[in-house]
Backbone as CSV, one residue per row, in Angstrom:
resi,resn,N_x,N_y,N_z,CA_x,CA_y,CA_z,C_x,C_y,C_z
1,MET,89.401,118.013,105.028,88.281,117.400,103.972,87.341,116.585,104.590
2,ASN,86.286,116.503,104.131,84.869,115.826,104.709,84.248,115.202,103.228
3,PHE,84.473,114.214,102.793,84.067,113.259,101.606,83.945,112.248,101.552
4,GLN,82.446,111.332,101.981,82.373,109.916,101.778,81.812,109.559,100.595
5,PRO,82.437,108.675,99.885,81.774,107.954,98.750,80.749,107.155,99.133
6,LEU,79.737,107.169,97.976,78.578,106.335,98.278,78.547,105.184,97.234
7,GLY,77.828,104.548,97.476,77.829,103.135,96.313,79.258,102.460,96.559
8,GLU,79.434,102.023,95.417,80.712,101.263,95.710,81.830,102.289,94.698
9,ARG,82.177,103.337,95.363,83.267,104.336,95.178,84.503,104.355,96.024
10,ILE,85.276,104.801,95.216,86.609,105.600,96.187,86.834,106.803,95.467
11,LEU,87.518,107.680,96.864,88.136,108.685,96.157,89.466,108.636,96.175
12,VAL,90.232,108.884,95.094,91.864,108.727,94.955,92.372,110.070,94.671
13,LYS,93.556,110.031,95.157,94.249,111.833,95.001,95.644,110.781,93.898
14,ARG,95.656,111.645,92.634,96.349,111.069,91.303,97.794,110.992,92.202
15,VAL,98.815,109.870,91.913,100.067,110.208,92.410,100.716,110.268,91.054
16,GLU,101.411,111.481,91.212,102.624,112.112,90.003,103.506,111.366,89.318
17,GLU,103.344,110.999,88.156,104.477,110.179,87.488,106.069,110.707,87.901
18,GLU,107.015,110.112,87.280,108.442,110.506,87.212,108.446,111.447,86.182
19,LYS,109.154,112.812,86.190,109.572,113.799,85.157,110.383,113.598,84.377
20,LYS,111.047,112.025,84.472,112.130,112.272,83.517,112.179,110.581,83.256
21,THR,112.761,109.629,82.499,112.836,108.636,82.095,114.034,107.851,82.813
22,ALA,114.006,106.766,82.444,115.206,106.149,83.462,116.762,106.652,82.725
23,SER,116.525,106.488,81.417,117.461,106.830,80.803,118.254,108.486,81.208
24,GLY,117.393,108.951,81.913,117.439,110.751,82.295,116.833,111.696,80.880
25,ILE,116.019,111.352,80.356,115.759,112.336,79.180,114.430,112.939,80.380
26,ILE,114.149,114.102,80.368,113.130,115.193,80.935,112.019,114.892,80.262
27,ILE,111.079,114.508,80.542,109.288,114.880,79.927,108.936,115.943,80.123
28,PRO,108.392,116.777,79.029,107.652,117.997,79.287,106.376,117.786,79.796
29,ASP,105.619,118.642,80.667,104.140,118.834,80.934,103.106,118.602,80.032
30,ASN,103.450,119.091,78.684,102.420,118.729,77.711,102.727,117.570,77.087
31,ALA,103.512,116.664,77.719,103.871,115.424,76.497,103.400,114.111,77.706
32,LYS,103.720,114.651,78.839,102.887,113.573,79.594,101.329,113.076,79.741
33,GLU,100.842,111.958,80.119,99.722,111.832,80.466,99.150,111.720,81.694
34,LYS,98.160,111.913,81.921,97.629,111.327,83.153,97.754,110.574,84.040
35,PRO,98.397,110.369,85.358,98.848,109.233,86.486,97.517,107.962,86.149
36,SER,97.847,106.969,85.757,96.791,106.249,86.222,96.821,104.797,87.267
37,LYS,97.379,105.728,88.999,97.655,105.329,89.516,97.189,106.648,90.832
38,GLY,96.761,105.946,92.044,96.750,107.044,92.956,96.864,106.320,94.377
39,GLU,96.574,107.122,95.347,96.415,106.638,96.586,95.230,106.859,97.153
40,THR,94.232,106.007,97.854,92.826,106.071,98.191,92.706,107.096,99.059
41,VAL,92.253,107.965,99.731,91.897,109.016,100.357,90.466,108.634,101.404
42,ALA,89.154,108.410,100.712,88.266,107.684,101.603,87.648,106.810,100.638
43,VAL,86.859,105.708,101.219,86.311,104.993,100.832,85.214,104.304,100.981
44,SER,84.246,103.881,100.445,82.722,103.904,100.439,82.565,102.197,101.685
45,SER,81.790,102.242,102.573,81.656,101.301,103.296,81.183,99.950,102.585
46,LYS,80.881,99.896,101.277,80.292,98.948,100.489,81.785,98.127,99.268
47,VAL,82.527,98.631,99.784,83.929,98.493,98.762,84.592,97.390,99.718
48,GLU,84.885,96.510,99.329,86.231,95.322,99.773,87.349,95.446,99.435
49,ASN,88.422,94.663,99.992,89.370,94.970,99.067,90.500,95.952,99.365
50,ILE,89.815,97.354,99.485,90.649,98.658,99.291,90.284,99.393,100.284
51,ALA,91.546,99.743,101.229,91.507,100.683,102.361,92.344,101.870,102.064
52,VAL,91.718,102.908,102.865,92.159,104.293,102.910,93.839,104.121,102.675
53,GLY,94.612,104.815,102.121,96.181,104.627,101.894,96.593,103.960,100.919
54,ASP,95.961,102.865,100.484,96.031,101.978,99.456,96.576,102.794,98.141
55,THR,97.765,102.174,97.645,98.026,102.736,95.701,96.955,101.580,95.132
56,VAL,95.970,102.500,94.144,95.390,101.584,93.381,95.849,102.071,92.106
57,VAL,95.842,101.077,91.444,95.963,101.247,89.486,94.522,101.004,88.736
58,PHE,94.408,102.442,87.852,92.987,102.065,87.486,93.263,102.823,85.381
59,GLY,92.262,102.407,85.231,92.478,102.900,83.775,92.362,103.915,83.287
60,LYS,93.181,104.622,82.457,93.383,105.925,82.047,92.328,106.972,82.105
61,TYR,91.003,106.656,81.865,90.091,107.433,81.491,89.061,107.159,82.614
62,SER,88.919,106.327,83.216,88.188,105.989,84.660,88.254,107.566,85.396
63,GLY,86.727,107.080,85.996,86.864,108.133,87.094,86.206,109.401,87.031
64,THR,85.482,110.139,87.732,85.405,111.539,87.452,86.275,112.811,88.640
65,GLU,86.585,113.743,87.908,87.907,114.388,88.601,87.145,115.337,89.144
66,ILE,87.057,115.791,90.291,86.289,116.834,91.207,87.518,117.549,92.198
67,GLY,87.035,118.195,92.788,87.856,119.753,93.335,87.227,119.774,94.671
68,ILE,88.428,119.370,95.799,88.262,119.755,97.081,88.993,120.630,97.792
69,ASP,88.420,121.626,98.092,89.962,122.293,99.084,90.887,122.853,98.115
70,GLY,90.527,122.897,96.784,91.807,123.538,96.166,92.576,122.011,95.562
71,VAL,92.326,120.933,95.514,92.898,119.874,95.497,91.994,119.185,94.440
72,THR,92.726,118.436,93.502,91.867,117.837,92.720,92.244,116.405,92.806
73,TYR,90.387,115.470,93.310,91.026,114.059,93.257,89.798,112.922,92.224
74,LEU,89.949,112.204,92.442,89.209,111.209,91.549,88.142,110.255,91.888
75,VAL,86.822,110.318,91.535,86.204,109.702,92.079,85.873,108.282,91.194
76,LEU,86.181,107.187,92.049,86.349,105.547,91.165,85.363,104.866,91.282
77,ASP,84.455,104.262,90.451,83.739,102.758,90.781,84.431,102.104,91.048
78,GLN,84.485,100.673,92.023,85.388,99.760,92.484,85.568,99.011,91.262
79,LYS,84.786,98.938,90.332,84.581,98.100,89.153,86.211,98.914,88.129
80,ASP,86.694,100.206,88.317,87.212,100.340,87.585,88.572,100.541,88.165
81,VAL,88.870,99.881,89.137,90.256,99.879,89.652,90.636,98.109,89.304
82,LEU,91.931,98.204,88.828,92.375,97.436,88.115,93.160,96.430,89.023
83,GLY,93.703,96.907,90.333,94.329,96.334,91.102,94.788,97.129,92.387
84,VAL,95.225,96.431,93.271,96.433,97.034,94.081,97.535,97.046,94.777
85,LEU,98.530,98.332,94.307,99.926,97.877,94.855,100.685,97.337,96.197
86,LYS,101.449,96.411,96.007,101.872,96.197,97.578,103.160,96.104,97.532
């Protein structure tokens, strides 16, 4: 993959949530919401405090989905990132 985000944007691959709850209840695919965290794959040179490989948390309706080489990614503005998980 060769994608360089422009402006203050980052490219994120969503991290899938657990398929069952802590009590063992299996959540069907049609009841799951889109994950609101992901791993950064590419970062613009204008973005500070976020690096490739960081796990970031973002709003449920943030960003623009794009497909690259058959994989779905999310392009986010830096302002849409709520925080970095350490």
